[in-house]
mmCIF file of C-alpha atoms in Angstrom:
data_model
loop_
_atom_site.group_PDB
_atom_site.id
_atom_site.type_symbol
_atom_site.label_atom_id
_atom_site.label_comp_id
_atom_site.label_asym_id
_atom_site.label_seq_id
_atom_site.Cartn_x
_atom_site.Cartn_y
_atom_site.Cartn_z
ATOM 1 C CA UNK A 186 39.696 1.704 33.875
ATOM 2 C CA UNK A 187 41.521 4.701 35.384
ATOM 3 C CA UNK A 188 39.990 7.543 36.775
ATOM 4 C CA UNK A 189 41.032 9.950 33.901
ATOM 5 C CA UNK A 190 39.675 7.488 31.028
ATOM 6 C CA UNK A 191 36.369 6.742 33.162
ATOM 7 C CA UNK A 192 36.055 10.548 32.960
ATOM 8 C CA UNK A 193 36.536 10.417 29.349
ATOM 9 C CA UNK A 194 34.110 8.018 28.934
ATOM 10 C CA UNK A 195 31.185 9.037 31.099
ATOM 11 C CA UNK A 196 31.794 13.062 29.143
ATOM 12 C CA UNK A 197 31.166 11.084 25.860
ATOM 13 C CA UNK A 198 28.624 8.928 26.926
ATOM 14 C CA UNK A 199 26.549 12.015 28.200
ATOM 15 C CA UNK A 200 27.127 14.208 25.358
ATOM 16 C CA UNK A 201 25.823 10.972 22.841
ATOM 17 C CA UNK A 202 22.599 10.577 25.464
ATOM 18 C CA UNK A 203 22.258 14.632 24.467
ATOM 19 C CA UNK A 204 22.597 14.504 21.197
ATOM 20 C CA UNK A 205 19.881 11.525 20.405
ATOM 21 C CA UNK A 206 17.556 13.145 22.665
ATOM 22 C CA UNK A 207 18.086 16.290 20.796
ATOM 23 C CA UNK A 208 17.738 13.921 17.773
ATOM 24 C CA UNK A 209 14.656 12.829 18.714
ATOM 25 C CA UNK A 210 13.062 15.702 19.746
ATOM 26 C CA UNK A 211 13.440 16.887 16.359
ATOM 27 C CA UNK A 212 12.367 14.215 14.576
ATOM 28 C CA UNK A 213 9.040 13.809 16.459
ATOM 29 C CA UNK A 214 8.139 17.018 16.961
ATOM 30 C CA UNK A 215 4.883 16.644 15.190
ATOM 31 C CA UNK A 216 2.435 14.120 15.594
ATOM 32 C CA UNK A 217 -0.679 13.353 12.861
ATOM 33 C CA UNK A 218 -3.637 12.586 15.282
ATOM 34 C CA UNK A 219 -5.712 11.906 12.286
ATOM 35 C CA UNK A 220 -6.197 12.117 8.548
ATOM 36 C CA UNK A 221 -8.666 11.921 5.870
ATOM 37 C CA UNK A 222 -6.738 11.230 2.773
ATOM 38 C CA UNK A 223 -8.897 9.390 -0.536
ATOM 39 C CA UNK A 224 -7.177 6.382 -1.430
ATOM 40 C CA UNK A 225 -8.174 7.041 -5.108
ATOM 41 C CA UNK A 226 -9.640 9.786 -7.565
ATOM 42 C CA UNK A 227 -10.792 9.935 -10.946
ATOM 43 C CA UNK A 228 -8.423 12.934 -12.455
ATOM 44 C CA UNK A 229 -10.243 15.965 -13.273
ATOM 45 C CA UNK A 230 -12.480 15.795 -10.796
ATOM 46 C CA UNK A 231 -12.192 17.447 -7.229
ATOM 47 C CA UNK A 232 -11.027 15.898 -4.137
ATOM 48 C CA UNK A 233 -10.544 16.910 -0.545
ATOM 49 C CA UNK A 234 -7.939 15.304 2.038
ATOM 50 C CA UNK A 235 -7.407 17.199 5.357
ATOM 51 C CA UNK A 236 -4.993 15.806 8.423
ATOM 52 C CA UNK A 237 -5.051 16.764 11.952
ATOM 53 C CA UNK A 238 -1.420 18.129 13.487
ATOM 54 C CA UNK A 239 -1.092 17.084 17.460
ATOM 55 C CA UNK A 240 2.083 17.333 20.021
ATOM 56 C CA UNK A 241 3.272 20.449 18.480
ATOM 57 C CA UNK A 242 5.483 21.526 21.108
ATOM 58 C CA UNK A 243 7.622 18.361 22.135
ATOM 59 C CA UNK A 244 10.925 20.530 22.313
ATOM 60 C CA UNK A 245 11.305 23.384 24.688
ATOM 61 C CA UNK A 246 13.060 24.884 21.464
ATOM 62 C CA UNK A 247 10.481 24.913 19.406
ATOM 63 C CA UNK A 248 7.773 27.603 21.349
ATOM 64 C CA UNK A 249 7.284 28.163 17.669
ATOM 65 C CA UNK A 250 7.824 27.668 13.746
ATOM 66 C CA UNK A 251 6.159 27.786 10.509
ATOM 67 C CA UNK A 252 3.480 25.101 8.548
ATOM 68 C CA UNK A 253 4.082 24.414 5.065
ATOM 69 C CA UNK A 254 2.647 22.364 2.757
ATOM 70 C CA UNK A 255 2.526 21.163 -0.713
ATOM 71 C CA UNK A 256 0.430 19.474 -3.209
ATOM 72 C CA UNK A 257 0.237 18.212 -6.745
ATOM 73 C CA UNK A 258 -4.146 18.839 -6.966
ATOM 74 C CA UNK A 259 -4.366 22.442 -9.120
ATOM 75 C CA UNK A 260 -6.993 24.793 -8.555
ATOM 76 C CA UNK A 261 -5.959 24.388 -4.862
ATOM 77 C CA UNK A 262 -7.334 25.890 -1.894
ATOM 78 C CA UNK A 263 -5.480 26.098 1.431
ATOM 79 C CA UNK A 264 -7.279 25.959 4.855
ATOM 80 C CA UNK A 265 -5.555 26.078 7.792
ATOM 81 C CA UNK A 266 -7.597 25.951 11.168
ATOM 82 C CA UNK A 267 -6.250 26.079 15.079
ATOM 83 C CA UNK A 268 -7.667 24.752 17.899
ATOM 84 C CA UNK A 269 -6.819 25.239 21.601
ATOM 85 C CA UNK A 270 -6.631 23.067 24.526
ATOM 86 C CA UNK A 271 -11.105 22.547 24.676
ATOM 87 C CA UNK A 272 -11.059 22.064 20.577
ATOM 88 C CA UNK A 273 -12.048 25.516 20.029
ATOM 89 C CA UNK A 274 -11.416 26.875 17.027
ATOM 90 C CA UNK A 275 -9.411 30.108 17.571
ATOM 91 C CA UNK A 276 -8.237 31.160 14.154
ATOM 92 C CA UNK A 277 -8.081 30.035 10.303
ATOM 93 C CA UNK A 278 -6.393 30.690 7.588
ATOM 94 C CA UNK A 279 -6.405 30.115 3.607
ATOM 95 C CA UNK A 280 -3.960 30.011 1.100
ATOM 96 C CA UNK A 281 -3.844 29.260 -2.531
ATOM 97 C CA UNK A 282 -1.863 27.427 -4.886
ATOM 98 C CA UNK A 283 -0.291 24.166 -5.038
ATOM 99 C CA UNK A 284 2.692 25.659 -2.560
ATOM 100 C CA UNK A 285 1.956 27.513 0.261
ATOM 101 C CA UNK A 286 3.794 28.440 4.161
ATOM 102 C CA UNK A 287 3.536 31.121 6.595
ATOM 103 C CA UNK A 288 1.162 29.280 8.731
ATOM 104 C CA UNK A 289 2.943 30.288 12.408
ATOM 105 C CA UNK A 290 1.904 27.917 15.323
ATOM 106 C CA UNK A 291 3.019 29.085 18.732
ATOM 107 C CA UNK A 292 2.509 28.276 22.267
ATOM 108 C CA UNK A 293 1.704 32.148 22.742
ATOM 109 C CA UNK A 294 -1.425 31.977 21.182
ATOM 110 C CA UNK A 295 -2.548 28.724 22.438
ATOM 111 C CA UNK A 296 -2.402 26.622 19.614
ATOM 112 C CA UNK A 297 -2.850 22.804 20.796
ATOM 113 C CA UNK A 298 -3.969 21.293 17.282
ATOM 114 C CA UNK A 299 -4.105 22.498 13.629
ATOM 115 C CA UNK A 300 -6.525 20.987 11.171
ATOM 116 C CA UNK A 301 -4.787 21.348 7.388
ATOM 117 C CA UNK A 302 -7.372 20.909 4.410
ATOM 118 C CA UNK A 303 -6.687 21.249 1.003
ATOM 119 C CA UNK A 304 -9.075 21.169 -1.818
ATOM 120 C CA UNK A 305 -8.404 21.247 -5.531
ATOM 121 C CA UNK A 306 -8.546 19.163 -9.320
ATOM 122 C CA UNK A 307 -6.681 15.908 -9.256
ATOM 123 C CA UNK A 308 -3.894 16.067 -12.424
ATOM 124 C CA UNK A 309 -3.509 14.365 -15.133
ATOM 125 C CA UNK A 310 -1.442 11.028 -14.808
ATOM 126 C CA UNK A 311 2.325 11.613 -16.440
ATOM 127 C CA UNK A 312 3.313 8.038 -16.218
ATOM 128 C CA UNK A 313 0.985 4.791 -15.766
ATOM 129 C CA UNK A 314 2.013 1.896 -13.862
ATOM 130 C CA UNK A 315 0.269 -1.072 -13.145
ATOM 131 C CA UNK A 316 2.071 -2.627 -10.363
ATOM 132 C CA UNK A 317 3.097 -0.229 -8.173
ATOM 133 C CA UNK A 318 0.182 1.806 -9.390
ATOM 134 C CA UNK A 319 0.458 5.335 -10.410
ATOM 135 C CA UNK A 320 -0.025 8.085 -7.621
ATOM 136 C CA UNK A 321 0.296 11.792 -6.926
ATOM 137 C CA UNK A 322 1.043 13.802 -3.775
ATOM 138 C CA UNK A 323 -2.079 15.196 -2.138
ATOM 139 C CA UNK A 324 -0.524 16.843 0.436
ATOM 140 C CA UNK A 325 2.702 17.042 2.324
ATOM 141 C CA UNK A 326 3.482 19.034 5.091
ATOM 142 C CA UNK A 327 7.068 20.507 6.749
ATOM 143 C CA UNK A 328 7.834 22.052 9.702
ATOM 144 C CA UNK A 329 10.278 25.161 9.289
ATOM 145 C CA UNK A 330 12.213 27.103 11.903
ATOM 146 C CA UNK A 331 13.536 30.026 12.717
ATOM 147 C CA UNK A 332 16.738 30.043 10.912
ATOM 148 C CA UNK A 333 15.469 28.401 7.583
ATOM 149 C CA UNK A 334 15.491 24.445 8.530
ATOM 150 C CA UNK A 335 12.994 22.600 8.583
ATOM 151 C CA UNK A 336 11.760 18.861 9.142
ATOM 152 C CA UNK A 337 9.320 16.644 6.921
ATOM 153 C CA UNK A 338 6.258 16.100 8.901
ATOM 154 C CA UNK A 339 4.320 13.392 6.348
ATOM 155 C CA UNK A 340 3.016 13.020 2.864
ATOM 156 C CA UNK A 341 0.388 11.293 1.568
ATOM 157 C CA UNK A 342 -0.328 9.925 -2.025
ATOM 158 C CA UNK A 343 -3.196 8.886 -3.992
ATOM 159 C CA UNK A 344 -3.752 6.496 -6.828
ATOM 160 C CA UNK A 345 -5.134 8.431 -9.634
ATOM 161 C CA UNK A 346 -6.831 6.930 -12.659
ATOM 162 C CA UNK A 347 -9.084 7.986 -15.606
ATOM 163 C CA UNK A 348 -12.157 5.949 -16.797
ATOM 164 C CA UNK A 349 -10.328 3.258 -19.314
ATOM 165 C CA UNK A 350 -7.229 2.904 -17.365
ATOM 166 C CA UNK A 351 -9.527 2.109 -14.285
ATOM 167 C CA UNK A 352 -11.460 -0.291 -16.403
ATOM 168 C CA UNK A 353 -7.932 -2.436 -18.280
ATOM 169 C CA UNK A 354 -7.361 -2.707 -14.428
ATOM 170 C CA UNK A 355 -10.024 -4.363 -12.824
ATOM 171 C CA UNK A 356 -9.530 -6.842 -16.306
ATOM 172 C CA UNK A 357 -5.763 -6.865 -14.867
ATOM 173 C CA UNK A 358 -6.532 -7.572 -11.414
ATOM 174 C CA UNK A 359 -9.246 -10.299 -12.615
ATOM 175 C CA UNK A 360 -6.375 -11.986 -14.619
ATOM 176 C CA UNK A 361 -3.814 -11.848 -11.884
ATOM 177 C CA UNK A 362 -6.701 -13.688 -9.362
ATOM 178 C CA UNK A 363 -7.621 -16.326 -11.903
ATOM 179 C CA UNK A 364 -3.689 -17.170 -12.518
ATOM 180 C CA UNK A 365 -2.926 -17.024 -8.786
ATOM 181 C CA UNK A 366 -6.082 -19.459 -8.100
ATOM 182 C CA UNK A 367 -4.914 -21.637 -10.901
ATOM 183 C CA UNK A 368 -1.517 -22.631 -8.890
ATOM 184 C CA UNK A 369 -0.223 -25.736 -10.259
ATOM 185 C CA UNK A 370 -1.434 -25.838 -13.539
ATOM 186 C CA UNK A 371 0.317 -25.132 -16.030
ATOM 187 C CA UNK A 372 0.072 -21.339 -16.790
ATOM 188 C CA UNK A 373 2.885 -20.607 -18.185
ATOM 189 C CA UNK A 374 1.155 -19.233 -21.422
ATOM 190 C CA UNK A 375 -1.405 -17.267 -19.067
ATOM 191 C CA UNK A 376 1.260 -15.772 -17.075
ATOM 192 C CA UNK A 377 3.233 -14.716 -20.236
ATOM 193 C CA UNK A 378 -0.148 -13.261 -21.914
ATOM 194 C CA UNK A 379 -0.643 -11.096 -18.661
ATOM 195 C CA UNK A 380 2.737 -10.059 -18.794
ATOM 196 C CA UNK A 381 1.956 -8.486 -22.324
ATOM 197 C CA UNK A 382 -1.300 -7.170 -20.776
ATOM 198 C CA UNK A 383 0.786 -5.215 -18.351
ATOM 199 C CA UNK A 384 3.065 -3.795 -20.843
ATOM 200 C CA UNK A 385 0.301 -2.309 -22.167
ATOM 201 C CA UNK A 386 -1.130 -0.889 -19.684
ATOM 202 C CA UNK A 387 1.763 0.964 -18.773
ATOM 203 C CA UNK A 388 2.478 2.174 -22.276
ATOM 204 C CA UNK A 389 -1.310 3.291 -21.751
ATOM 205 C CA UNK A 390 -2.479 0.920 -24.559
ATOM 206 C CA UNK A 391 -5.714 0.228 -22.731
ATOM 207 C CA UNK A 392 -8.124 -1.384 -24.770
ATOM 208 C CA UNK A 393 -4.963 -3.664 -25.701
ATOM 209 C CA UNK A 394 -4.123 -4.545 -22.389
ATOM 210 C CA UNK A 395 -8.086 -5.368 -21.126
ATOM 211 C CA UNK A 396 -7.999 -8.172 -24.156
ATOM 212 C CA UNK A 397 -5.080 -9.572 -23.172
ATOM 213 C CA UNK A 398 -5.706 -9.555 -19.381
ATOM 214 C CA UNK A 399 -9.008 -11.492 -20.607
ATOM 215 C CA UNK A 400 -7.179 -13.897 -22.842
ATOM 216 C CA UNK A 401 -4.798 -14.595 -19.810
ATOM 217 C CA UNK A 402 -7.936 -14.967 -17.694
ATOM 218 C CA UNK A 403 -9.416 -17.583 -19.919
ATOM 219 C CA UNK A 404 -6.292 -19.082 -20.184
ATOM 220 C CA UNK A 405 -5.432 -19.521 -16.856
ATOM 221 C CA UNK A 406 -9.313 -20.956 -16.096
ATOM 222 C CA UNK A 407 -8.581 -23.703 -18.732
ATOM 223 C CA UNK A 408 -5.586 -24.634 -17.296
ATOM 224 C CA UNK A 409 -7.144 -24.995 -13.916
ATOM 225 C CA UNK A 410 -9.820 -26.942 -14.973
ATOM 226 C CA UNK A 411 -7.878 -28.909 -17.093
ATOM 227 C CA UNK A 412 -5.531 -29.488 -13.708
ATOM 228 C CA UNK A 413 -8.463 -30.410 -11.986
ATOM 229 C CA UNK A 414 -9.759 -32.587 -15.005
ATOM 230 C CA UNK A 415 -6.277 -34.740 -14.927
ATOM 231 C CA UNK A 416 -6.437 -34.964 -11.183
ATOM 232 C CA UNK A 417 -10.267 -36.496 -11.534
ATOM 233 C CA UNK A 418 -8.514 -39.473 -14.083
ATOM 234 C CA UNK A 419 -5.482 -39.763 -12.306
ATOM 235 C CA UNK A 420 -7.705 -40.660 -8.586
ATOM 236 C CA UNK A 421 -10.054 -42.605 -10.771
ATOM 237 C CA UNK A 422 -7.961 -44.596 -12.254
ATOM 238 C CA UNK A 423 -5.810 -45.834 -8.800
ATOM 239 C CA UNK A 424 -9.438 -45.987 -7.629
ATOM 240 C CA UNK A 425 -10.068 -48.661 -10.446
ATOM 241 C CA UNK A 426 -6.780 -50.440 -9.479
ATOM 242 C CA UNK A 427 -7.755 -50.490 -5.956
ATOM 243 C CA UNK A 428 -11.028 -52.225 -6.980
ATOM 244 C CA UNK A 429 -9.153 -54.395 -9.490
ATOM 245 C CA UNK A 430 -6.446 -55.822 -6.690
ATOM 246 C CA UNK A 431 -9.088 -56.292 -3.814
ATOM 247 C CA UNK A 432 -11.474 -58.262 -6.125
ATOM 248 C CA UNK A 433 -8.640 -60.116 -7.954
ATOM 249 C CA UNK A 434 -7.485 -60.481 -4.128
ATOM 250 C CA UNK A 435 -11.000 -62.072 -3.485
ATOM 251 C CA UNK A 436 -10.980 -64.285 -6.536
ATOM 252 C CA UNK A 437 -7.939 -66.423 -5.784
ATOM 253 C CA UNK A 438 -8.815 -66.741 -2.126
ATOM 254 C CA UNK A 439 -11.449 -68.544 -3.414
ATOM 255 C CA UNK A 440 -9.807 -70.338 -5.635
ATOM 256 C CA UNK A 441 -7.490 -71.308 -2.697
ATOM 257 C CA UNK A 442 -10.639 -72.337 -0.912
ATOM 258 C CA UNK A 443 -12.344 -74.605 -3.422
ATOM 259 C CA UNK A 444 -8.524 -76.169 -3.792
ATOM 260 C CA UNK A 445 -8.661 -76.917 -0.074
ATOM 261 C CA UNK A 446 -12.133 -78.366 -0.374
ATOM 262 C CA UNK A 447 -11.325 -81.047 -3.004
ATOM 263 C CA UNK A 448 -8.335 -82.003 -1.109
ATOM 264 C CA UNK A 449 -10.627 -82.923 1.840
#
């Protein structure tokens, strides 16, 4: 390589090294030390989740920016504490609504962790789904700077239910167990029955789907133990021939050894 290309290359080598570490100084800005996020709730009721922000400062850059944060929970309360260096608390915050920014962290005022906690009523659920089941955001959280970008520092979901959809899925999850234990029977009809139990679910036809997941249920159980049942005959009966060929085995040696006597 000649001295001019070698140049070339080592410029463009260094400016990729800078840009990834810029990259990646932008990506990880923000660490989550710690969270405590529901991983269910009953919707109208009212729910807390609250996450810990660490490693604020990872770019020399970024001295200082804005928290934001949104959530689907109405009714919603905002609280937004800092802590310095000892885990002081040195100022808080509250917002409402289910949007909410202007939450400045900087160096200057010796920020070293913020605590985010947001309280409200969990919604209603605007489309079921049994498998993945149906969630809503709890809380997100960005990072904006000065100049108007910003960076997505998490988000969290929750699995929300009411009463009967809660209830036609424990029946669902049942079903799915008993068809999963009943590998290698034939559940063919269980499997299609569950199916049909799912469909409902999702079309929120709960008491519908909770008789079918029980019909697969039973269906699957009978196929297992009529598995199991076929098994039992099938071993007893090469058990039988076993017995058979070792005492038909026995008989004609004796036969052969009565021959064998007359002869002498």
């Amino acid at each position: 390589m000649t001295r001019t290309n070698w140049s070339r290359f080592s410029k463009l080598a260094l400016a990729l090294v800078v840009l990834l570490s810029a990259f990646a100084g932008q990506a990880g800005a923000v660490s989550v030390a710690s969270d405590d996020v529901p991983d269910e709730a009953q919707v109208g009721t009212q729910v807390t989740a609250s996450v810990t922000l660490e490693e604020l400062y990872r770019s020399p850059q970024l001295e200082s920016w804005t928290l934001a944060g949104q959530t689907d929970l109405e009714d919603v309360t905002w609280t937004v504490a800092y802590y310095d260096q000892t885990g002081a608390r040195v100022d808080q915050q509250s917002f409402d609504g289910q949007n909410f920014s202007g939450a400045e962290i900087a160096t200057a005022d010796g920020t070293s962790e913020v605590e985010v906690t947001v309280t409200g009523i969990v919604p209603e659920v605007e489309s079921y789904s049994y498998d993945p089941a149906q969630t809503f955001t709890i809380i997100s959280l960005d990072q904006t700077r000065e100049g108007g970008s910003s960076n997505d520092i998490d988000s969290w979901t929750v699995h929300h239910y009411t009463e009967e959809s809660a209830a036609a899925r424990d029946e669902l999850d049942s079903a799915r167990d008993a068809i999963q234990r009943a590998s290698g029977a034939n559940t063919q009809q269980a499997q299609q029955t569950f199916n049909n139990a799912v469909e409902a679910y999702n079309g929120e036809e709960f008491n519908l789907a909770t008789n079918l997941a029980n019909e697969a249920e039973t269906s699957a159980n009978q196929a297992r133990q009529s598995s199991q049942t076929t098994q039992l005959l099938i071993y007893a009966a090469g058990g039988l021939l076993v017995v058979a060929l070792i005492v038909g085995g026995f008989l004609y040696w004796r036969s052969q050894q009565s021959t064998y006597d007359k002869l002498g």
